[in-house]
Amino acid sequence: MTIIPVSNETYISVDVETAGPNPAQYSLLSIGACTVHEPLATFYVELHPDQPDFLPESLSISKLSMEILAETGLSPVEAMATFADWVAQVTPPGNRPVFVALNAPFDWMFVNDYFHRHLGRNPFGHSALDIKALYMGLTGARWQETNLHRLAKRYQMEMHLTHNALQDAIDQAEVFRLILDEVRTTQAVHKKEPG
């Protein structure tokens, strides 16, 4: 069963890689995004660091280099403007783009901060949809049971976090679609049950 998206919402899966745990002190280094439903459209950008601080463990996970990004990354202003333009392009007229992420508070914190600081607005508005929370609500799972490995196992998928923002956005979009399918199936069963 393939879920049909709500007609006035465009779900967009977003993942980021950063130089550390918060945007007040550390730079956003890359953004990957894709539409959740077909047709698949993707976005990826690497940013010029706007702050010098970094945690070595953050860079070792993402394999990004502050020195290389200082030369090749887009300025935060240009990167966020490009991202906003892409969001507008993939969101049909009359639809609202909905930010979706696995552990959305982290990714949202950086994206929202950068949109407001460098663009003056966030095209997603002021909210995000967290895949982990949706899964907890659907299944009654505990928080520690919501990592990507467990979700992939439940839905019989072979995937692991790559820490490439685009690939991780694509993978989490696939998981999100499967969770939404299960939500719709569960709702349909409950509607058919005698009251």
mmCIF file of C-alpha atoms in Angstrom:
data_model
loop_
_atom_site.group_PDB
_atom_site.id
_atom_site.type_symbol
_atom_site.label_atom_id
_atom_site.label_comp_id
_atom_site.label_asym_id
_atom_site.label_seq_id
_atom_site.Cartn_x
_atom_site.Cartn_y
_atom_site.Cartn_z
ATOM 1 C CA MET A 1 0.000 0.000 0.000
ATOM 2 C CA THR A 2 1.412 3.372 -0.972
ATOM 3 C CA ILE A 3 0.334 6.292 1.119
ATOM 4 C CA ILE A 4 -1.221 9.234 -0.652
ATOM 5 C CA PRO A 5 0.044 12.450 0.921
ATOM 6 C CA VAL A 6 -2.356 14.968 2.362
ATOM 7 C CA SER A 7 -3.067 17.283 -0.554
ATOM 8 C CA ASN A 8 -1.974 20.503 1.112
ATOM 9 C CA GLU A 9 1.221 19.234 2.757
ATOM 10 C CA THR A 10 4.569 18.511 1.108
ATOM 11 C CA TYR A 11 6.768 16.397 3.364
ATOM 12 C CA ILE A 12 10.471 17.147 3.015
ATOM 13 C CA SER A 13 13.064 14.939 4.690
ATOM 14 C CA VAL A 14 16.044 16.940 5.983
ATOM 15 C CA ASP A 15 19.366 15.909 7.490
ATOM 16 C CA VAL A 16 22.368 18.014 8.509
ATOM 17 C CA GLU A 17 25.996 17.571 9.454
ATOM 18 C CA THR A 18 27.521 20.074 11.862
ATOM 19 C CA ALA A 19 30.761 21.008 13.605
ATOM 20 C CA GLY A 20 29.235 20.459 17.051
ATOM 21 C CA PRO A 21 26.037 20.152 19.089
ATOM 22 C CA ASN A 22 24.527 23.659 18.899
ATOM 23 C CA PRO A 23 24.272 26.526 16.402
ATOM 24 C CA ALA A 24 25.248 29.195 18.928
ATOM 25 C CA GLN A 25 28.799 27.871 19.000
ATOM 26 C CA TYR A 26 29.256 25.557 16.002
ATOM 27 C CA SER A 27 28.743 25.762 12.248
ATOM 28 C CA LEU A 28 26.218 24.019 10.074
ATOM 29 C CA LEU A 29 28.398 22.214 7.514
ATOM 30 C CA SER A 30 26.022 20.434 5.145
ATOM 31 C CA ILE A 31 22.317 20.067 4.424
ATOM 32 C CA GLY A 32 20.691 17.187 2.565
ATOM 33 C CA ALA A 33 17.000 17.096 1.734
ATOM 34 C CA CYS A 34 14.536 15.216 -0.427
ATOM 35 C CA THR A 35 10.838 15.079 -1.033
ATOM 36 C CA VAL A 36 9.196 12.191 0.814
ATOM 37 C CA HIS A 37 6.694 11.284 -1.916
ATOM 38 C CA GLU A 38 7.223 10.837 -5.629
ATOM 39 C CA PRO A 39 8.542 12.365 -7.699
ATOM 40 C CA LEU A 40 11.791 12.297 -5.742
ATOM 41 C CA ALA A 41 13.611 15.616 -5.748
ATOM 42 C CA THR A 42 16.887 16.099 -3.884
ATOM 43 C CA PHE A 43 18.970 18.955 -2.506
ATOM 44 C CA TYR A 44 22.499 19.046 -1.126
ATOM 45 C CA VAL A 45 24.789 21.880 -0.117
ATOM 46 C CA GLU A 46 28.004 22.274 1.846
ATOM 47 C CA LEU A 47 28.521 25.509 3.754
ATOM 48 C CA HIS A 48 31.456 27.751 4.507
ATOM 49 C CA PRO A 49 31.880 27.569 8.313
ATOM 50 C CA ASP A 50 30.745 30.801 9.956
ATOM 51 C CA GLN A 51 32.285 29.943 13.339
ATOM 52 C CA PRO A 52 35.768 28.554 14.054
ATOM 53 C CA ASP A 53 34.891 26.116 16.859
ATOM 54 C CA PHE A 54 34.477 22.421 16.133
ATOM 55 C CA LEU A 55 34.489 19.088 17.918
ATOM 56 C CA PRO A 56 36.931 16.613 16.363
ATOM 57 C CA GLU A 57 34.430 13.782 16.898
ATOM 58 C CA SER A 58 31.784 15.661 14.878
ATOM 59 C CA LEU A 59 34.147 16.054 11.934
ATOM 60 C CA SER A 60 35.340 12.454 12.179
ATOM 61 C CA ILE A 61 31.733 11.265 11.902
ATOM 62 C CA SER A 62 30.846 13.406 8.865
ATOM 63 C CA LYS A 63 34.308 13.260 7.222
ATOM 64 C CA LEU A 64 33.938 16.974 6.463
ATOM 65 C CA SER A 65 36.879 19.359 6.769
ATOM 66 C CA MET A 66 36.624 22.889 8.141
ATOM 67 C CA GLU A 67 39.623 23.898 5.997
ATOM 68 C CA ILE A 68 38.214 22.506 2.764
ATOM 69 C CA LEU A 69 34.745 23.943 3.421
ATOM 70 C CA ALA A 70 36.318 27.349 4.115
ATOM 71 C CA GLU A 71 37.477 27.250 0.485
ATOM 72 C CA THR A 72 34.672 25.376 -1.263
ATOM 73 C CA GLY A 73 31.525 25.808 0.833
ATOM 74 C CA LEU A 74 28.795 28.275 -0.026
ATOM 75 C CA SER A 75 28.365 31.230 2.303
ATOM 76 C CA PRO A 76 25.539 30.615 4.809
ATOM 77 C CA VAL A 77 23.481 33.366 3.164
ATOM 78 C CA GLU A 78 23.824 31.819 -0.298
ATOM 79 C CA ALA A 79 23.290 28.273 1.004
ATOM 80 C CA MET A 80 20.097 29.126 2.890
ATOM 81 C CA ALA A 81 18.728 31.185 -0.013
ATOM 82 C CA THR A 82 19.406 28.249 -2.357
ATOM 83 C CA PHE A 83 17.719 25.852 0.059
ATOM 84 C CA ALA A 84 14.683 28.140 0.418
ATOM 85 C CA ASP A 85 14.406 28.393 -3.375
ATOM 86 C CA TRP A 86 14.525 24.590 -3.676
ATOM 87 C CA VAL A 87 11.831 24.178 -0.995
ATOM 88 C CA ALA A 88 9.618 26.632 -2.896
ATOM 89 C CA GLN A 89 10.287 24.807 -6.184
ATOM 90 C CA VAL A 90 9.259 21.358 -4.868
ATOM 91 C CA THR A 91 6.236 22.598 -2.907
ATOM 92 C CA PRO A 92 3.189 22.908 -5.171
ATOM 93 C CA PRO A 93 1.215 26.167 -5.017
ATOM 94 C CA GLY A 94 -1.158 26.130 -2.063
ATOM 95 C CA ASN A 95 0.832 23.461 -0.209
ATOM 96 C CA ARG A 96 2.748 23.862 3.015
ATOM 97 C CA PRO A 97 6.269 22.383 3.215
ATOM 98 C CA VAL A 98 6.648 20.162 6.292
ATOM 99 C CA PHE A 99 10.144 19.609 7.722
ATOM 100 C CA VAL A 100 10.635 15.905 8.564
ATOM 101 C CA ALA A 101 13.698 14.417 10.272
ATOM 102 C CA LEU A 102 14.911 11.524 12.368
ATOM 103 C CA ASN A 103 15.549 13.212 15.708
ATOM 104 C CA ALA A 104 14.145 16.444 14.283
ATOM 105 C CA PRO A 105 15.020 18.661 17.282
ATOM 106 C CA PHE A 106 18.714 18.507 16.365
ATOM 107 C CA ASP A 107 18.413 19.118 12.625
ATOM 108 C CA TRP A 108 15.624 21.669 13.103
ATOM 109 C CA MET A 109 17.663 23.634 15.641
ATOM 110 C CA PHE A 110 20.410 24.298 13.086
ATOM 111 C CA VAL A 111 18.210 24.810 10.017
ATOM 112 C CA ASN A 112 15.806 27.156 11.795
ATOM 113 C CA ASP A 113 18.660 29.176 13.308
ATOM 114 C CA TYR A 114 20.475 29.508 9.984
ATOM 115 C CA PHE A 115 17.324 30.434 8.073
ATOM 116 C CA HIS A 116 16.477 33.196 10.533
ATOM 117 C CA ARG A 117 20.017 34.522 11.004
ATOM 118 C CA HIS A 118 21.012 34.461 7.347
ATOM 119 C CA LEU A 119 17.727 34.770 5.453
ATOM 120 C CA GLY A 120 15.378 36.412 7.967
ATOM 121 C CA ARG A 121 12.698 33.733 7.552
ATOM 122 C CA ASN A 122 12.145 30.001 7.607
ATOM 123 C CA PRO A 123 10.085 28.616 4.692
ATOM 124 C CA PHE A 124 8.999 25.695 6.896
ATOM 125 C CA GLY A 125 7.362 28.030 9.403
ATOM 126 C CA HIS A 126 7.925 27.289 13.058
ATOM 127 C CA SER A 127 7.514 23.527 13.436
ATOM 128 C CA ALA A 128 8.989 20.168 12.460
ATOM 129 C CA LEU A 129 7.780 16.571 12.391
ATOM 130 C CA ASP A 130 9.959 14.074 14.257
ATOM 131 C CA ILE A 131 10.044 10.527 12.843
ATOM 132 C CA LYS A 132 11.077 9.060 16.189
ATOM 133 C CA ALA A 133 8.104 10.612 17.987
ATOM 134 C CA LEU A 134 5.693 9.444 15.281
ATOM 135 C CA TYR A 135 7.067 5.909 15.580
ATOM 136 C CA MET A 136 6.716 5.986 19.381
ATOM 137 C CA GLY A 137 3.099 7.069 19.050
ATOM 138 C CA LEU A 138 2.347 4.358 16.516
ATOM 139 C CA THR A 139 4.043 1.450 18.274
ATOM 140 C CA GLY A 140 4.366 2.383 21.939
ATOM 141 C CA ALA A 141 8.143 1.920 21.607
ATOM 142 C CA ARG A 142 10.529 3.479 24.090
ATOM 143 C CA TRP A 143 12.821 6.293 22.952
ATOM 144 C CA GLN A 144 15.853 3.989 22.963
ATOM 145 C CA GLU A 145 14.027 1.767 20.482
ATOM 146 C CA THR A 146 13.702 4.483 17.828
ATOM 147 C CA ASN A 147 17.158 4.565 16.249
ATOM 148 C CA LEU A 148 17.499 4.024 12.498
ATOM 149 C CA HIS A 149 18.904 0.523 12.925
ATOM 150 C CA ARG A 150 15.804 -0.643 14.841
ATOM 151 C CA LEU A 151 13.425 1.102 12.445
ATOM 152 C CA ALA A 152 15.149 -0.461 9.431
ATOM 153 C CA LYS A 153 14.957 -3.895 11.064
ATOM 154 C CA ARG A 154 11.213 -3.515 11.747
ATOM 155 C CA TYR A 155 10.529 -2.570 8.124
ATOM 156 C CA GLN A 156 12.977 -5.175 6.759
ATOM 157 C CA MET A 157 15.304 -2.614 5.213
ATOM 158 C CA GLU A 158 19.066 -2.713 4.933
ATOM 159 C CA MET A 159 20.359 0.724 5.880
ATOM 160 C CA HIS A 160 22.781 2.432 8.223
ATOM 161 C CA LEU A 161 23.526 6.077 8.921
ATOM 162 C CA THR A 162 26.176 7.181 6.449
ATOM 163 C CA HIS A 163 26.533 10.699 7.871
ATOM 164 C CA ASN A 164 26.256 12.034 4.354
ATOM 165 C CA ALA A 165 23.392 14.497 4.764
ATOM 166 C CA LEU A 166 21.734 13.704 1.421
ATOM 167 C CA GLN A 167 21.929 9.917 1.727
ATOM 168 C CA ASP A 168 20.648 10.044 5.298
ATOM 169 C CA ALA A 169 17.754 12.296 4.218
ATOM 170 C CA ILE A 170 16.831 9.807 1.483
ATOM 171 C CA ASP A 171 17.038 6.843 3.872
ATOM 172 C CA GLN A 172 14.950 8.501 6.559
ATOM 173 C CA ALA A 173 12.360 9.518 3.940
ATOM 174 C CA GLU A 174 11.964 5.838 3.056
ATOM 175 C CA VAL A 175 11.476 4.913 6.721
ATOM 176 C CA PHE A 176 8.992 7.762 7.155
ATOM 177 C CA ARG A 177 6.931 6.569 4.169
ATOM 178 C CA LEU A 178 6.732 3.075 5.671
ATOM 179 C CA ILE A 179 5.676 4.430 9.065
ATOM 180 C CA LEU A 180 2.971 6.545 7.398
ATOM 181 C CA ASP A 181 1.784 3.479 5.482
ATOM 182 C CA GLU A 182 1.466 1.606 8.770
ATOM 183 C CA VAL A 183 -0.374 4.533 10.370
ATOM 184 C CA ARG A 184 -2.873 4.584 7.500
ATOM 185 C CA THR A 185 -3.309 0.794 7.580
ATOM 186 C CA THR A 186 -3.914 0.870 11.335
ATOM 187 C CA GLN A 187 -6.437 3.703 10.954
ATOM 188 C CA ALA A 188 -8.282 1.820 8.197
ATOM 189 C CA VAL A 189 -8.520 -1.320 10.369
ATOM 190 C CA HIS A 190 -9.875 0.646 13.319
ATOM 191 C CA LYS A 191 -12.506 2.326 11.139
ATOM 192 C CA LYS A 192 -13.782 -1.073 9.974
ATOM 193 C CA GLU A 193 -14.032 -2.482 13.489
ATOM 194 C CA PRO A 194 -17.574 -2.452 14.925
ATOM 195 C CA GLY A 195 -18.014 0.383 17.384
#
